[in-house]
Short mmCIF file of C-alpha atoms in Angstrom, two decimals:
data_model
loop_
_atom_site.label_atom_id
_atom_site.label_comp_id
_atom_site.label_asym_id
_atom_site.label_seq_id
_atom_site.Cartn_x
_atom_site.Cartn_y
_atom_site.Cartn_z
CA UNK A 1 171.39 187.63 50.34
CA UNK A 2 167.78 187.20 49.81
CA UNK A 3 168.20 183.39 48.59
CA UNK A 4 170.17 182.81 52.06
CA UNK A 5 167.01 184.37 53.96
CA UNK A 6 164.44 182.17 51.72
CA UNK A 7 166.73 178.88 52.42
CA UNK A 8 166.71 179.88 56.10
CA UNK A 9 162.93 180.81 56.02
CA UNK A 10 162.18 177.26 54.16
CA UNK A 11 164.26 175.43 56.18
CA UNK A 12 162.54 176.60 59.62
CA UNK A 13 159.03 176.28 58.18
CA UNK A 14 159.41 172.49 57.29
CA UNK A 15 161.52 171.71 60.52
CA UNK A 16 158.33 173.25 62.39
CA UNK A 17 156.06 170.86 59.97
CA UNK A 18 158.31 167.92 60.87
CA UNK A 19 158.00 168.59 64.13
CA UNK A 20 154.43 168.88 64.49
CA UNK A 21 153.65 165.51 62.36
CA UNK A 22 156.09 163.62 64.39
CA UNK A 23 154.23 164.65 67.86
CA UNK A 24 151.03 163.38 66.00
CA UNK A 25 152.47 160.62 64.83
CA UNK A 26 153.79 159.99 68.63
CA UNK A 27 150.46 160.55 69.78
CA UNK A 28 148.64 158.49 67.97
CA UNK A 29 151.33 155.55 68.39
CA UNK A 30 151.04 156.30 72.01
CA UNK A 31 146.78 155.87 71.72
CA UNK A 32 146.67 153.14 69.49
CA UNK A 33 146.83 150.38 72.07
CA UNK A 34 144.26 151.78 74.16
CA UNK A 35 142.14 151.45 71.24
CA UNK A 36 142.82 148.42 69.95
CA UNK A 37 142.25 147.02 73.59
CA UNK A 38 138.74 148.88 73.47
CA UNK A 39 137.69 148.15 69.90
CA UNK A 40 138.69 144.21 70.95
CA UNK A 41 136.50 144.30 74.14
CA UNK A 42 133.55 145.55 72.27
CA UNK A 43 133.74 143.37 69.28
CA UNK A 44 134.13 140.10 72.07
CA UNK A 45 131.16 141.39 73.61
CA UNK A 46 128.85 142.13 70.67
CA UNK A 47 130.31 138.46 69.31
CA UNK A 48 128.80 136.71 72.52
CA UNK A 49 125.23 138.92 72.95
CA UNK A 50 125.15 137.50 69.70
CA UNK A 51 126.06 134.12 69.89
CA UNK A 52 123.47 134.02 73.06
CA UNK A 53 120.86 135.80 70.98
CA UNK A 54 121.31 132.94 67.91
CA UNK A 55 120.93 130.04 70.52
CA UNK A 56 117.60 131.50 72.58
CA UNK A 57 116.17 131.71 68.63
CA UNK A 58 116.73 128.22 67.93
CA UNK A 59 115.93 126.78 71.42
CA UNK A 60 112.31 128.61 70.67
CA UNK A 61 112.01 127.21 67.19
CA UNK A 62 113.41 123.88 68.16
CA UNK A 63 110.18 121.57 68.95
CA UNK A 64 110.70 120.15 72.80
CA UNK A 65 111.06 116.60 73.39
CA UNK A 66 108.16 114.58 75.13
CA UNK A 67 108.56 114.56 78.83
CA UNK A 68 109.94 111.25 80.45
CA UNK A 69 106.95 108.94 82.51
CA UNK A 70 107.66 108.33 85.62
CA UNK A 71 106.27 105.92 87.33
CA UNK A 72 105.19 107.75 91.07
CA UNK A 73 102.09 109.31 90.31
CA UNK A 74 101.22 111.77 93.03
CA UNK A 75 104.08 113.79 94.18
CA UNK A 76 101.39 115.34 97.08
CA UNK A 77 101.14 111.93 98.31
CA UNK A 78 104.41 111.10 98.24
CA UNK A 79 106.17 114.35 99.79
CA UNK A 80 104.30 113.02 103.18
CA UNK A 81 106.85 109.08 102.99
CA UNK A 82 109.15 109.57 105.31
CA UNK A 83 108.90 112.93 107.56
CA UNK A 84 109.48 112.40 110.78
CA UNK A 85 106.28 114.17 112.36
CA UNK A 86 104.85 112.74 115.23
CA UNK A 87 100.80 112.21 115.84
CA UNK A 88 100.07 115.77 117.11
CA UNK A 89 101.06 117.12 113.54
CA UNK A 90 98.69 114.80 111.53
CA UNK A 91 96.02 115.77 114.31
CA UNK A 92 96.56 119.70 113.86
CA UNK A 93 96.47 119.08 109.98
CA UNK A 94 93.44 117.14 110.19
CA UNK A 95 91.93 120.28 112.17
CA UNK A 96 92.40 122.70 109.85
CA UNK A 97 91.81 120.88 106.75
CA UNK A 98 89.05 118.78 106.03
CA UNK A 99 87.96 115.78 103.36
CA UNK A 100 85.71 116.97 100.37
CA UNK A 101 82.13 117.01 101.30
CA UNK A 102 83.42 116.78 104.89
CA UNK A 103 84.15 113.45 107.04
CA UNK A 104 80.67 111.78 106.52
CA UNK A 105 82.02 111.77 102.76
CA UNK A 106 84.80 109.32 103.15
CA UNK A 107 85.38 105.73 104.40
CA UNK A 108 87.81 102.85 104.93
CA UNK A 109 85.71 99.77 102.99
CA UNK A 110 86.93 96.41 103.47
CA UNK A 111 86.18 93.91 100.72
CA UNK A 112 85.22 90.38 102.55
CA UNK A 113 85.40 87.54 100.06
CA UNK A 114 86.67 84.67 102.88
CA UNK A 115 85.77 83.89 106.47
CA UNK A 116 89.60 83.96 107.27
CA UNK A 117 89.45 87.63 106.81
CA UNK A 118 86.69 88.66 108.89
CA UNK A 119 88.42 88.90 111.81
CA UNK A 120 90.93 91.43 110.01
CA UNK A 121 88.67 93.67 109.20
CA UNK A 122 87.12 93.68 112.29
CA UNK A 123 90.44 94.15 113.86
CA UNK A 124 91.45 97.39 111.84
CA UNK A 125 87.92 99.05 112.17
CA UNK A 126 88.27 98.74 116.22
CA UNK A 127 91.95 100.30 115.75
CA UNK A 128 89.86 103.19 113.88
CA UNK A 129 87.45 103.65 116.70
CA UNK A 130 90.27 103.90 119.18
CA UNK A 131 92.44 105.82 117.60
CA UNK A 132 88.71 107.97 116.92
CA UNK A 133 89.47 108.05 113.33
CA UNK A 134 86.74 110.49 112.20
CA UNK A 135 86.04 108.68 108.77
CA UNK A 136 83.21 106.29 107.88
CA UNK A 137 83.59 102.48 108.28
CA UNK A 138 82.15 100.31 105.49
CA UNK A 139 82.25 96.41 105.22
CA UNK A 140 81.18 94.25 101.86
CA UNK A 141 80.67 91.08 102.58
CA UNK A 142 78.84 87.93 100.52
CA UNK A 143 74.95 87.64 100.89
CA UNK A 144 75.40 84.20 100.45
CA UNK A 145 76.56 83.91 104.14
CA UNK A 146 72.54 85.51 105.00
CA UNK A 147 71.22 82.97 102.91
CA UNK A 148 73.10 80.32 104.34
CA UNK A 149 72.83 81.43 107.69
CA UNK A 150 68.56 81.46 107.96
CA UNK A 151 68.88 77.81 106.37
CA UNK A 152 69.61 75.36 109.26
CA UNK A 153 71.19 72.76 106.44
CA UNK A 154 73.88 75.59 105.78
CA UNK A 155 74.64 77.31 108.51
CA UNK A 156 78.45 76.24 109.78
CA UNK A 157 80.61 76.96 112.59
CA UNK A 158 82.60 79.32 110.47
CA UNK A 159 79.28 81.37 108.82
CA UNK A 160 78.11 82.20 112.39
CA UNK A 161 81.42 82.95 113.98
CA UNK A 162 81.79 85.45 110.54
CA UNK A 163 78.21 87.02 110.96
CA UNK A 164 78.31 87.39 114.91
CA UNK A 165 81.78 89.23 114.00
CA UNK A 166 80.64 91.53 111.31
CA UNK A 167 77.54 92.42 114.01
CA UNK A 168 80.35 93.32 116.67
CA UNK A 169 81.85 95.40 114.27
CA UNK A 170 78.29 97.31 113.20
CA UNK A 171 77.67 97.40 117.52
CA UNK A 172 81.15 98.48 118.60
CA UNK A 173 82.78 100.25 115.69
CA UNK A 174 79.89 101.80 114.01
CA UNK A 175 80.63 99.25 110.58
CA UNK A 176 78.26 99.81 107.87
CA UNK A 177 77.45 96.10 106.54
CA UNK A 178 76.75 95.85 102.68
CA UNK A 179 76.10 92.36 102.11
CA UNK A 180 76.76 91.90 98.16
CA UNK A 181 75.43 89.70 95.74
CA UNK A 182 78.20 87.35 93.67
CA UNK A 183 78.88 87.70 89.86
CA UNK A 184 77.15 85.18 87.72
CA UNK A 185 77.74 84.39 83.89
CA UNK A 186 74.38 83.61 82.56
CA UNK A 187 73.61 81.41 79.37
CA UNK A 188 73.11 85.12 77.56
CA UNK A 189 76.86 85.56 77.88
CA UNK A 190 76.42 88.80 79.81
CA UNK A 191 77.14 89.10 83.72
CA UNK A 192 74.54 89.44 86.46
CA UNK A 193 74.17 90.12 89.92
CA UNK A 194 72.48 87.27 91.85
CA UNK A 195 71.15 86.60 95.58
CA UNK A 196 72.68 83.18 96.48
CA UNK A 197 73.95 80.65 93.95
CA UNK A 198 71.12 79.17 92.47
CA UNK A 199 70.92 74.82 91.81
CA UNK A 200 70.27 75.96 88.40
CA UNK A 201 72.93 74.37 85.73
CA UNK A 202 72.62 76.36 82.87
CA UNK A 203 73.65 79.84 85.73
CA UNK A 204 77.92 79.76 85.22
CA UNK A 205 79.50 80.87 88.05
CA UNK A 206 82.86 82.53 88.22
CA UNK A 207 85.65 80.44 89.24
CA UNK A 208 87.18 82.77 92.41
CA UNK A 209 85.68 84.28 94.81
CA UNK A 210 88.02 86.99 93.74
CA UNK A 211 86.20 87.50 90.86
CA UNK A 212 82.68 86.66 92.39
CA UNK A 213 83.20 89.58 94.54
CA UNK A 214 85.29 92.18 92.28
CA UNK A 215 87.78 95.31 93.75
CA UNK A 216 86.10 96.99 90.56
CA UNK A 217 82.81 97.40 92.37
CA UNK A 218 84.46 99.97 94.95
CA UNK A 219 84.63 102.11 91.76
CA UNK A 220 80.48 102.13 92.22
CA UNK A 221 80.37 103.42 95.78
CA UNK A 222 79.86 107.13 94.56
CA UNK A 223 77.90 108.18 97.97
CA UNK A 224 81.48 108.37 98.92
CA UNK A 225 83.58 111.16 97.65
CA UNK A 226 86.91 109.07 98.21
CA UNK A 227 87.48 105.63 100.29
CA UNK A 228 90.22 103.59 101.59
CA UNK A 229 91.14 99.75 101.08
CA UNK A 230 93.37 97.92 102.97
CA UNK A 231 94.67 94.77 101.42
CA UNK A 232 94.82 91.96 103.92
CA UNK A 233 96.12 91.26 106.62
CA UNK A 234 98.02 93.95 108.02
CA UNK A 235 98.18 96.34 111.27
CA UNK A 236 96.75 100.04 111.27
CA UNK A 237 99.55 101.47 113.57
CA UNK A 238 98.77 104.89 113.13
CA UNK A 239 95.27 106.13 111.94
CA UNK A 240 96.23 110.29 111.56
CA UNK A 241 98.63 109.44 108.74
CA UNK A 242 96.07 107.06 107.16
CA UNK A 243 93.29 109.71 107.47
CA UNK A 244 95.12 112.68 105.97
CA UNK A 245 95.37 111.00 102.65
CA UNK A 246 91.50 111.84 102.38
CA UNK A 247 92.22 115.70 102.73
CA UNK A 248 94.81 115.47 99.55
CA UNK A 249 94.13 116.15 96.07
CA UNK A 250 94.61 113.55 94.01
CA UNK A 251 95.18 113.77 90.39
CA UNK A 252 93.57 110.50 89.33
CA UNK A 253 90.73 108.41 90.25
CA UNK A 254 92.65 105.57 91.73
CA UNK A 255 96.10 105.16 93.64
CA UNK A 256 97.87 102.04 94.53
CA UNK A 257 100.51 102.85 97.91
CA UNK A 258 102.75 99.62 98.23
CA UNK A 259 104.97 98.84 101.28
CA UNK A 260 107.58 96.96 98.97
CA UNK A 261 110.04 98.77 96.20
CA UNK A 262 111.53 95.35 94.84
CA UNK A 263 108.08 93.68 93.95
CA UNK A 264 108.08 92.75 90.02
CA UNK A 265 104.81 93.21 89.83
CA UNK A 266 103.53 96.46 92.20
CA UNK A 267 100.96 95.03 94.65
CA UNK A 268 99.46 97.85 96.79
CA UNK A 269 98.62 97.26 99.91
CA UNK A 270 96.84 100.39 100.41
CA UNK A 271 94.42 101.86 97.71
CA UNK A 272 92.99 105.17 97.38
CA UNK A 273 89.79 105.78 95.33
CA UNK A 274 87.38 108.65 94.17
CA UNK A 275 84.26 106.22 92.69
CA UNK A 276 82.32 107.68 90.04
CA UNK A 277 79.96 106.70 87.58
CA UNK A 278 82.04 107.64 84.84
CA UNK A 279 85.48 105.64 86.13
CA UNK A 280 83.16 102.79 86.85
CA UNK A 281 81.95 102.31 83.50
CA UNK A 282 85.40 102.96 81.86
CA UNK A 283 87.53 100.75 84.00
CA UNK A 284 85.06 97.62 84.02
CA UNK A 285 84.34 98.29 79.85
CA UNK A 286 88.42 97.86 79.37
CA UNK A 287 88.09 94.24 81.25
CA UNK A 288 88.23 91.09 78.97
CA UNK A 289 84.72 89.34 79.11
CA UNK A 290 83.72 87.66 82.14
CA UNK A 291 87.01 88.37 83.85
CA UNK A 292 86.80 90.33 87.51
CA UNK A 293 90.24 89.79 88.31
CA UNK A 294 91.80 91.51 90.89
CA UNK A 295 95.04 92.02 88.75
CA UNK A 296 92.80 93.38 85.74
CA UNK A 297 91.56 96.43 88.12
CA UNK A 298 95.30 96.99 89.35
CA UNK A 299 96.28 97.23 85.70
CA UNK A 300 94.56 100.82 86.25
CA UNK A 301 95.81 102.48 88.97
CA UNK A 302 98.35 104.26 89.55
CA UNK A 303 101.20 103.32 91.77
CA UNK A 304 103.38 104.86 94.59
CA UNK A 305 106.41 102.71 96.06
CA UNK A 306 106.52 104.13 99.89
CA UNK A 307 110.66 104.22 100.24
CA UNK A 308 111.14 105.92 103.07
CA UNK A 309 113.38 104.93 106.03
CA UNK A 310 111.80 104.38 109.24
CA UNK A 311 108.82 106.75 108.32
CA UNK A 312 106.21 104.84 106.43
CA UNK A 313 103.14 105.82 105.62
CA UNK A 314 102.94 101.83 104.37
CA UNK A 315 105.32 99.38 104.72
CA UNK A 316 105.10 94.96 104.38
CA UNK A 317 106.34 92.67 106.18
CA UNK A 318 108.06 91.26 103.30
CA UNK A 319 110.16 94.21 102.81
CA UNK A 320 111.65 94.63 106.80
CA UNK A 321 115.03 93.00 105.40
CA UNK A 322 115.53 95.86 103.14
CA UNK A 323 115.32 98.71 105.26
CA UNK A 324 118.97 100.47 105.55
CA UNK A 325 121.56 100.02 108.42
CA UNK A 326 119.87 102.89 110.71
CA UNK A 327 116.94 101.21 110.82
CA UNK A 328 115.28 100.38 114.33
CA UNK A 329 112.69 98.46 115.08
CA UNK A 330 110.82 100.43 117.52
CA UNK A 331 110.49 103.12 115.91
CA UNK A 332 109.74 101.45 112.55
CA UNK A 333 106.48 100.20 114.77
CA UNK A 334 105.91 103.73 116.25
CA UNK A 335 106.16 105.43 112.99
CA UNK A 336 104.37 103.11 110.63
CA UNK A 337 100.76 103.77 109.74
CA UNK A 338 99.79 100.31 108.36
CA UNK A 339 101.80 97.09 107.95
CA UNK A 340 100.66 94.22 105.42
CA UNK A 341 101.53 91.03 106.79
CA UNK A 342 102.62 89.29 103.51
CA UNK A 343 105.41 87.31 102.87
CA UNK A 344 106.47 84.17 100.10
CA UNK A 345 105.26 80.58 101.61
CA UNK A 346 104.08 82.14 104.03
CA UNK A 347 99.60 81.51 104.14
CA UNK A 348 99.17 84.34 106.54
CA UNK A 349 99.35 86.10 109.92
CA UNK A 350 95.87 84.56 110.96
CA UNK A 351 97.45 80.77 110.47
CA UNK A 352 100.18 78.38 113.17
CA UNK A 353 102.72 78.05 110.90
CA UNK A 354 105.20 75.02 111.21
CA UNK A 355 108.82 76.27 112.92
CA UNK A 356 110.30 74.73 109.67
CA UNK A 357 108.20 76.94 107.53
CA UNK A 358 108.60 80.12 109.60
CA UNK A 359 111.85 80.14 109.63
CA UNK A 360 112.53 80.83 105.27
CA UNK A 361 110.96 83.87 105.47
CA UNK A 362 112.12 85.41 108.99
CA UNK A 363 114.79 88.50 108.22
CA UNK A 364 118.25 87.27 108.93
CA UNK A 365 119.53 90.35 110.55
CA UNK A 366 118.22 90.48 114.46
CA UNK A 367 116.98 93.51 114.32
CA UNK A 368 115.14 93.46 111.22
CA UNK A 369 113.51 90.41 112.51
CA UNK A 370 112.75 91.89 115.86
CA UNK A 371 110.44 94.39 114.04
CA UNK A 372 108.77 91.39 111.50
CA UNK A 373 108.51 88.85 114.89
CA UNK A 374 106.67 92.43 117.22
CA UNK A 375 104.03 93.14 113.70
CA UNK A 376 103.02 89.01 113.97
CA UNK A 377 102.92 89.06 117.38
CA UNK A 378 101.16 92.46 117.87
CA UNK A 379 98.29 90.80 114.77
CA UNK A 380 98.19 87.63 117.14
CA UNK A 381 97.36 89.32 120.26
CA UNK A 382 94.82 91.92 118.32
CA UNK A 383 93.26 88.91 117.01
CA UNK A 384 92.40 87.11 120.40
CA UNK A 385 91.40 90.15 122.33
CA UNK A 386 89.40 91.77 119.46
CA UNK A 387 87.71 88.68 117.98
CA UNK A 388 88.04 85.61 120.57
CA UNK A 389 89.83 83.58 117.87
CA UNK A 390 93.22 81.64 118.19
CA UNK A 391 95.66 81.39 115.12
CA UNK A 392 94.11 78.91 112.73
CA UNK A 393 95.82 75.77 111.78
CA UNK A 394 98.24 75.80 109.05
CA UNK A 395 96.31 74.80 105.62
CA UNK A 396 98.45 71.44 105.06
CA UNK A 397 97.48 70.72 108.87
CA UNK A 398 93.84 71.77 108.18
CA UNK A 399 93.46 69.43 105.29
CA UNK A 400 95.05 66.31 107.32
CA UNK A 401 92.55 66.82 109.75
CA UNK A 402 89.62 67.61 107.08
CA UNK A 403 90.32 63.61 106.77
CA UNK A 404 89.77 63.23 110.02
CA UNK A 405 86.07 64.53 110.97
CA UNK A 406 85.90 62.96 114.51
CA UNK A 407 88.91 65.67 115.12
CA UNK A 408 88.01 68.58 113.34
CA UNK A 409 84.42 68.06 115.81
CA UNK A 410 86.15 68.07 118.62
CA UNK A 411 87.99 71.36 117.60
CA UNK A 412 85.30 73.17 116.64
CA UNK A 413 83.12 72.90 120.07
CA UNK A 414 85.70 74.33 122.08
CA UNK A 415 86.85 77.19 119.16
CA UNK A 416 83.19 78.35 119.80
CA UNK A 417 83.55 77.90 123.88
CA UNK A 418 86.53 80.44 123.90
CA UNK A 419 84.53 82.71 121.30
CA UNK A 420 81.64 82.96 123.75
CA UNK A 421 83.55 83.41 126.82
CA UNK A 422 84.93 86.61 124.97
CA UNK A 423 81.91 87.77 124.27
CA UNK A 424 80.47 87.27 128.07
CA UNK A 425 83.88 89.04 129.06
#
C-alpha cells in the first residue's frame, strides 16, 4: 500500500515538472524569434555606425588632392555676364556702392600709339560724358606728335587732325592728356625714356610702336586706384555696366574680359587694372630684355571669357556668328556694354573696305549679321558726327595712291574742309 502511494506521489510530482519545463520550453520557442529579429537589427546597425565611423577616419588621415585650375579668374566678375538687368539697376548699384578712394580714384585710359585710333578714343570718352559716366577720363598719347607739331618741317595733315582731336576731347569730355615719351634701347643695353627720337645712330629704337609705347606702363599709373582699357576699336553701348566693374573686388592686380570664347589665344578686349609700384616692377622684371610686347604683358593677366547669351558685359564682333538660336539682334545692341570691332582680314571699322573683302567675314545667318552690319554702322556714324572724319581708305587702296602724290593732295585738302566745317557746326 505505501509503495502504490509513493509510485502515485512520484508519478504526479514529475508529470507537474514535465509540465512546467515544457511551458518554458514553449515560451522561450515562442520568444526566440523576436529576439533573434532584435539582436539582428542591432548588430546591422552597430556594423554600419561602424563602417561610417572607419571611413570619416581615413577620409581625415587621407591627404586631399590639389584643387583643379580653372581658368575664369573672378567669379564676382563673372556672376554679373549675362543677367538680364536693365540700366536703372546698374544706376541704383552705382548709388549705393562706390569705387575705392571714391570716383576721382578711377579712370578709363586709352593707350594712343597710331593716328587711326584717335578718333576711337575720342569717340568712347564722348559716349562716357553722355551717358555721365562718373569716372575719370585719361588719354596717353606719343610726345613725339608735340615735337613734331611746333616744327613746321613735321607737322602733317594727320598730326594736326590727331592733336586738334585729343584737344576736343580735353574741351568737351574733360580727357586728361598724358603725352608719353617712347622706349629707347641705348648703347648701355638698358632702356630709357626719351622726348622725341633723336638723329643720333648709336640711340636703338624699338621696332613697334607697340613696344615704343608699352600696355605695361598702365601698371605705373598708381594715382589711380583701378583703371579701365578698352582695346580698339569698339562701341561703349552701355557705360553703367562698364562702371560697376570699378566698385568690385578683384582678387588680382590685372583682368583680361574677352568678347570671344573660341579665340586660341585669349585676347581681351577689355582690361581691368589696380597699378602699383610693386606689380609694376614684378610684371616688367619677368619681360625678356628689350621686349615691350603687348602679348608679353597679357601673358600676366588673368582672363574671363564673357559667354553669356544676349547679355554681355563684352562681346566682338568676331564672335556674333556664335551666339545661340534665341539670339536677337536688338537686344544684343541694347544689352551690350562694349563691342570690339575685330574680325580676320578685316583692317578695321575706321577703314572702306572692298565689297569683295567684306563679304568673308560678314555672319552668314541674317540675323546674326543684322547685329555685326548695326555695330559698323553705328562706329561709322559715331565717327563722322563725333570727329568730322569719313571711313579711311582701305590700306591696299591707301598704298596705290601713296604712289600717286598728286591724288593723295587732292584728298587731303578737302578731308580737312569737312573736318573744319564740323568744328564751325
Amino acid at each position: 500500500m505505501w509503495i502504490k502511494q509513493t509510485i502515485v506521489i512520484l508519478n504526479a510530482s514529475s508529470i507537474s515538472n514535465v509540465c512546467k519545463a515544457w511551458i518554458k520550453a514553449v515560451f522561450i520557442l515562442s520568444t526566440l524569434p523576436d529576439v533573434f529579429i532584435f539582436t539582428t537589427l542591432l548588430f546591422l546597425s552597430g556594423y554600419v555606425l561602424q563602417q561610417q565611423t572607419v571611413r570619416n577616419i581615413q577620409a581625415a588621415i587621407r591627404p586631399r588632392p590639389p584643387p583643379t585650375p580653372t581658368p575664369d579668374r573672378s567669379q564676382v566678375v563673372a556672376k554679373h555676364f549675362g543677367i538680364p538687368r536693365d540700366r536703372s539697376f546698374y544706376e541704383k548699384f552705382l548709388v549705393s556702392n562706390r569705387p575705392k578712394g571714391g570716383w576721382a580714384k578711377v579712370a578709363y585710359v586709352q593707350v594712343i600709339r597710331e593716328h587711326i585710333h584717335v578718333c576711337n578714343a575720342v569717340m568712347l570718352f564722348a559716349e562716357l560724358e553722355r551717358q555721365e559716366s562718373m569716372a575719370q577720363r585719361m588719354i596717353l598719347y606719343p610726345q613725339e606728335w608735340n615735337v613734331q607739331q611746333s616744327k613746321q618741317e613735321y607737322r602733317t595733315l594727320k598730326v594736326k587732325t590727331s592733336l586738334r582731336l585729343l584737344e576736343n576731347a580735353a574741351l568737351r569730355y574733360k580727357a586728361e592728356l598724358i603725352p608719353v615719351n617712347p622706349i629707347e634701347d641705348s648703347p648701355d643695353g638698358k632702356s630709357h625714356r626719351s622726348l622725341c627720337k633723336s638723329k643720333n645712330p648709336k640711340i636703338k629704337y624699338v621696332e613697334t610702336e607697340e613696344a615704343a609705347y608699352p600696355l605695361v606702363d598702365l601698371l605705373s599709373l598708381t594715382l589711380l586706384n583701378r583703371l579701365i582699357y578698352l582695346k580698339p576699336s569698339g562701341l561703349i553701348l552701355d557705360s553703367a555696366k562698364l562702371d560697376m566693374l570699378f566698385t568690385l573686388p578683384m582678387e588680382s592686380a590685372m583682368l583680361g574680359i574677352s568678347g570671344n570664347p573660341q579665340e586660341e589665344d585669349t585676347i581681351p578686349s577689355l582690361i581691368l587694372i589696380e597699378p602699383s609700384k610693386k606689380a609694376y616692377n614684378e610684371t616688367l622684371s619677368s619681360f625678356p630684355a628689350g621686349s615691350y610686347s603687348d602679348d608679353q604683358f597679357l601673358r600676366h593677366i588673368s582672363f574671363v571669357t564673357d559667354t553669356a547669351d544676349q547679355n554681355h558685359l563684352v562681346a566682338k564682333s568676331s564672335a556674333i556668328h556664335l551666339e545661340s538660336d534665341r539670339f536677337n539682334a536688338t537686344e544684343f545692341i541694347q544689352s551690350t556694354s562694349y563691342v570690339q570691332l575685330s574680325d580676320p582680314g578685316l583692317p578695321g571699322p575706321e577703314f572702306n573696305i572692298p565689297r569683295r573683302q567684306l563679304l568673308r567675314a560678314v555672319p552668314k545667318q541674317p540675323v546674326h549679321r543684322k547685329a555685326w552690319e548695326t555695330a559698323y554702322e553705328m562706329f561709322r556714324e559715331q565717327r563722322m558726327s563725333v570727329c568730322g572724319l569719313d571711313l579711311e581708305p582701305a590700306p591696299e587702296l591707301a598704298s596705290k595712291k601713296a604712289n600717286n602724290p598728286k591724288e593723295s593732295e587732292e584728298r587731303e585738302p578737302n578731308q580737312q574742309i569737312l573736318v573744319s566745317e564740323k568744328e564751325t557746326a
